[in-house]
Structures are given as C-alpha cells and as structure tokens.
Tab-separated table of C-alpha atoms in Angstrom:
chain	number	residue	atom	x	y	z
A	1	MET	CA	-47.354	-103.277	28.955
A	2	SER	CA	-51.258	-102.274	30.334
A	3	LEU	CA	-52.828	-99.413	28.497
A	4	ASP	CA	-53.323	-96.947	31.123
A	5	ASN	CA	-54.677	-93.692	29.721
A	6	SER	CA	-55.941	-91.954	32.882
A	7	GLU	CA	-53.033	-90.312	33.595
A	8	SER	CA	-53.408	-88.576	29.417
A	9	MET	CA	-56.946	-87.703	30.274
A	10	PRO	CA	-56.815	-83.893	32.359
A	11	SER	CA	-59.301	-83.710	35.647
A	12	GLY	CA	-62.107	-81.955	36.109
A	13	SER	CA	-59.748	-79.612	38.162
A	14	ASP	CA	-56.403	-79.126	35.357
A	15	ASN	CA	-58.511	-77.955	33.345
A	16	GLU	CA	-57.864	-74.177	34.727
A	17	SER	CA	-54.207	-74.944	33.528
A	18	LEU	CA	-54.838	-75.976	30.346
A	19	PRO	CA	-53.744	-72.995	27.897
A	20	ASP	CA	-57.318	-71.228	25.865
A	21	PRO	CA	-55.628	-69.880	22.773
A	22	LEU	CA	-57.910	-67.683	22.534
A	23	LEU	CA	-57.143	-66.320	26.073
A	24	ASP	CA	-53.433	-66.191	25.077
A	25	ARG	CA	-55.110	-64.616	21.726
A	26	GLN	CA	-56.625	-61.565	23.341
A	27	VAL	CA	-54.156	-61.285	26.786
A	28	GLN	CA	-51.829	-60.828	23.723
A	29	ARG	CA	-53.644	-57.566	22.322
A	30	LEU	CA	-53.579	-56.608	25.730
A	31	ILE	CA	-50.012	-55.918	26.089
A	32	GLU	CA	-50.148	-54.470	22.513
A	33	VAL	CA	-52.728	-51.565	23.338
A	34	GLN	CA	-51.020	-51.171	26.773
A	35	THR	CA	-47.711	-50.821	24.909
A	36	TYR	CA	-49.273	-48.450	22.309
A	37	LEU	CA	-51.466	-46.017	24.565
A	38	ARG	CA	-47.868	-45.320	26.109
A	39	TRP	CA	-46.064	-44.179	23.746
A	40	ILE	CA	-49.406	-42.372	22.617
A	41	PHE	CA	-48.887	-40.794	26.369
A	42	ASP	CA	-44.950	-39.538	26.310
A	43	VAL	CA	-45.905	-38.479	22.919
A	44	PHE	CA	-48.315	-36.019	24.249
A	45	ILE	CA	-46.211	-35.389	26.892
A	46	TRP	CA	-44.005	-34.277	25.136
A	47	LEU	CA	-45.934	-32.112	23.147
A	48	THR	CA	-47.483	-30.787	25.865
A	49	VAL	CA	-44.883	-30.862	29.068
A	50	GLY	CA	-41.812	-31.606	26.682
A	51	THR	CA	-42.874	-27.897	24.355
A	52	ALA	CA	-43.892	-25.792	27.108
A	53	SER	CA	-40.527	-26.484	29.238
A	54	ALA	CA	-38.199	-26.562	27.059
A	55	TRP	CA	-40.545	-22.343	24.922
A	56	ALA	CA	-39.603	-21.702	28.897
A	57	LEU	CA	-35.795	-23.038	28.821
A	58	ARG	CA	-34.482	-21.051	25.098
A	59	SER	CA	-32.884	-18.103	25.804
A	60	ASP	CA	-30.992	-21.380	28.653
A	61	ILE	CA	-30.862	-23.574	25.571
A	62	GLU	CA	-29.051	-21.252	23.461
A	63	LEU	CA	-26.103	-20.569	26.531
A	64	TRP	CA	-26.024	-24.521	25.965
A	65	VAL	CA	-25.028	-23.794	21.789
A	66	ALA	CA	-22.641	-21.760	22.364
A	67	SER	CA	-21.007	-23.097	24.855
A	68	PHE	CA	-21.999	-25.825	27.007
A	69	THR	CA	-20.705	-26.370	30.269
A	70	TRP	CA	-21.922	-27.803	33.597
A	71	ALA	CA	-22.224	-25.040	35.049
A	72	ALA	CA	-24.244	-23.760	32.752
A	73	VAL	CA	-26.452	-26.382	33.059
A	74	ARG	CA	-27.050	-26.307	37.330
A	75	ILE	CA	-27.809	-22.740	36.975
A	76	SER	CA	-30.426	-23.395	34.479
A	77	LEU	CA	-31.649	-26.412	36.947
A	78	THR	CA	-31.140	-23.491	40.023
A	79	TYR	CA	-32.962	-20.612	38.469
A	80	ASN	CA	-35.485	-23.011	36.184
A	81	ARG	CA	-36.372	-25.725	38.274
A	82	LEU	CA	-40.900	-25.926	37.322
A	83	PRO	CA	-39.467	-26.158	33.227
A	84	MET	CA	-36.344	-28.968	34.189
A	85	MET	CA	-38.639	-31.003	36.166
A	86	GLY	CA	-41.631	-30.727	32.751
A	87	LEU	CA	-38.146	-32.541	30.578
A	88	GLY	CA	-37.740	-34.399	33.544
A	89	LEU	CA	-40.462	-35.945	33.685
A	90	CYS	CA	-40.652	-35.926	30.153
A	91	VAL	CA	-37.919	-38.217	30.421
A	92	ALA	CA	-38.521	-39.938	32.335
A	93	MET	CA	-41.513	-41.364	31.138
A	94	THR	CA	-40.163	-41.909	27.636
A	95	LEU	CA	-36.901	-44.039	30.013
A	96	ALA	CA	-40.151	-46.196	32.050
A	97	THR	CA	-41.784	-47.458	28.310
A	98	LEU	CA	-38.829	-48.177	26.629
A	99	VAL	CA	-37.533	-50.182	29.830
A	100	TRP	CA	-41.190	-52.117	30.529
A	101	GLN	CA	-41.329	-52.722	26.700
A	102	SER	CA	-38.003	-54.101	26.800
A	103	CYS	CA	-38.188	-55.871	30.011
A	104	ILE	CA	-41.347	-58.015	27.442
A	105	ILE	CA	-39.358	-58.230	25.122
A	106	LEU	CA	-35.969	-60.000	26.322
A	107	PHE	CA	-37.907	-61.667	29.848
A	108	GLY	CA	-41.784	-62.133	28.600
A	109	ILE	CA	-44.088	-61.718	30.767
A	110	SER	CA	-43.602	-62.931	34.642
A	111	PRO	CA	-46.539	-65.619	35.558
A	112	SER	CA	-47.984	-62.849	37.877
A	113	GLU	CA	-48.175	-60.500	35.757
A	114	ARG	CA	-50.177	-62.722	33.312
A	115	ARG	CA	-52.121	-63.050	35.967
A	116	SER	CA	-52.568	-59.644	36.275
A	117	LEU	CA	-53.180	-59.578	32.531
A	118	THR	CA	-55.493	-63.131	32.487
A	119	ASN	CA	-57.871	-60.836	34.950
A	120	GLN	CA	-57.804	-57.818	33.613
A	121	VAL	CA	-59.124	-59.884	29.787
A	122	LYS	CA	-62.209	-61.763	31.637
A	123	ARG	CA	-63.317	-58.151	33.284
A	124	ILE	CA	-63.453	-56.371	29.216
A	125	LYS	CA	-65.529	-59.776	28.709
A	126	GLU	CA	-67.801	-59.277	31.316
A	127	LYS	CA	-68.120	-56.129	30.675
A	128	GLY	CA	-68.999	-56.466	26.907
A	129	LYS	CA	-69.120	-54.451	24.607
A	130	SER	CA	-69.578	-50.910	26.783
A	131	HIS	CA	-65.752	-51.279	28.052
A	132	LEU	CA	-64.166	-49.056	26.372
A	133	LEU	CA	-61.118	-51.735	25.073
A	134	TRP	CA	-63.444	-54.542	24.290
A	135	ARG	CA	-62.949	-53.683	19.789
A	136	TRP	CA	-59.287	-53.561	20.004
A	137	VAL	CA	-59.254	-56.626	23.027
A	138	CYS	CA	-62.247	-59.015	22.472
A	139	GLU	CA	-63.284	-58.551	19.066
A	140	GLU	CA	-61.883	-61.018	17.619
A	141	LYS	CA	-61.551	-60.212	13.217
A	142	VAL	CA	-62.510	-63.025	10.908
C-alpha cells in the first residue's frame, strides 16, 4: 500500500471546480432577489394595466356575471382588444413567474443558468457598492 496523496490534492487548475460557499450563498440571494423583483413587477402590472383593463371591461364583466356564455367572451375579445390584451399580459406575466419559480423549486438551477448567475454576481462584486443589487446580494450580514 502506498501513501501517495497526490490524487486527493487539488491541482491549481482544479480550484475553479471547487465549490465556493460564499459565492453559492450570493448566487442563492441573487435568485431570491430576482424572485422578489418578478413578483413586485407582477403586482405592479396588475395594479396598473390590469386595473385599467378591468375598468374598461366593466360593462362586459357585468354581462358575464349575469349570464356567462362563450359568445359573450368572444364578443368582448372582438370589440375590446386592447383591454383584453392588457388582461392577457397580466395573466401571462403571472404564469411566467409561477412557472419560472416552480422550475427552480422542483428541478433546481441548470448549470448554464448557474454560470450566468455566477457571472452576474462577479459583475456586481466588481462594481461594488455603487451597484443597485450589491446590498442585497454581496453584503454579508453579521
């Protein structure tokens, strides 16, 4: 039996493959910040575009409440395109955020997305405190 530990010692080029716990925490915080920002954007869209669209469709919504038919929906789509597109945008953005967050929870982050997030964290670190996200991503709280 030989006591050669050369296989267990990392070489200089292997240091990039070793996990950095600080960088992993910062990437995780960046994901959390992105999630919060997506939900804030969704709420903003619903409060602005969604409210205006629902207000423009108030007479059609009364008709739907009285007697819902697919013909009434089709007529509303035909004659109120802009408000329906506004509500469609709100629903689409909310569903996109839900699917994005669900994929991260269920499947984790893909290696390519992890590299992208790691590069983003490095750019935030390079810019320092002048970067908008530095306080939430890189600042260590004691």
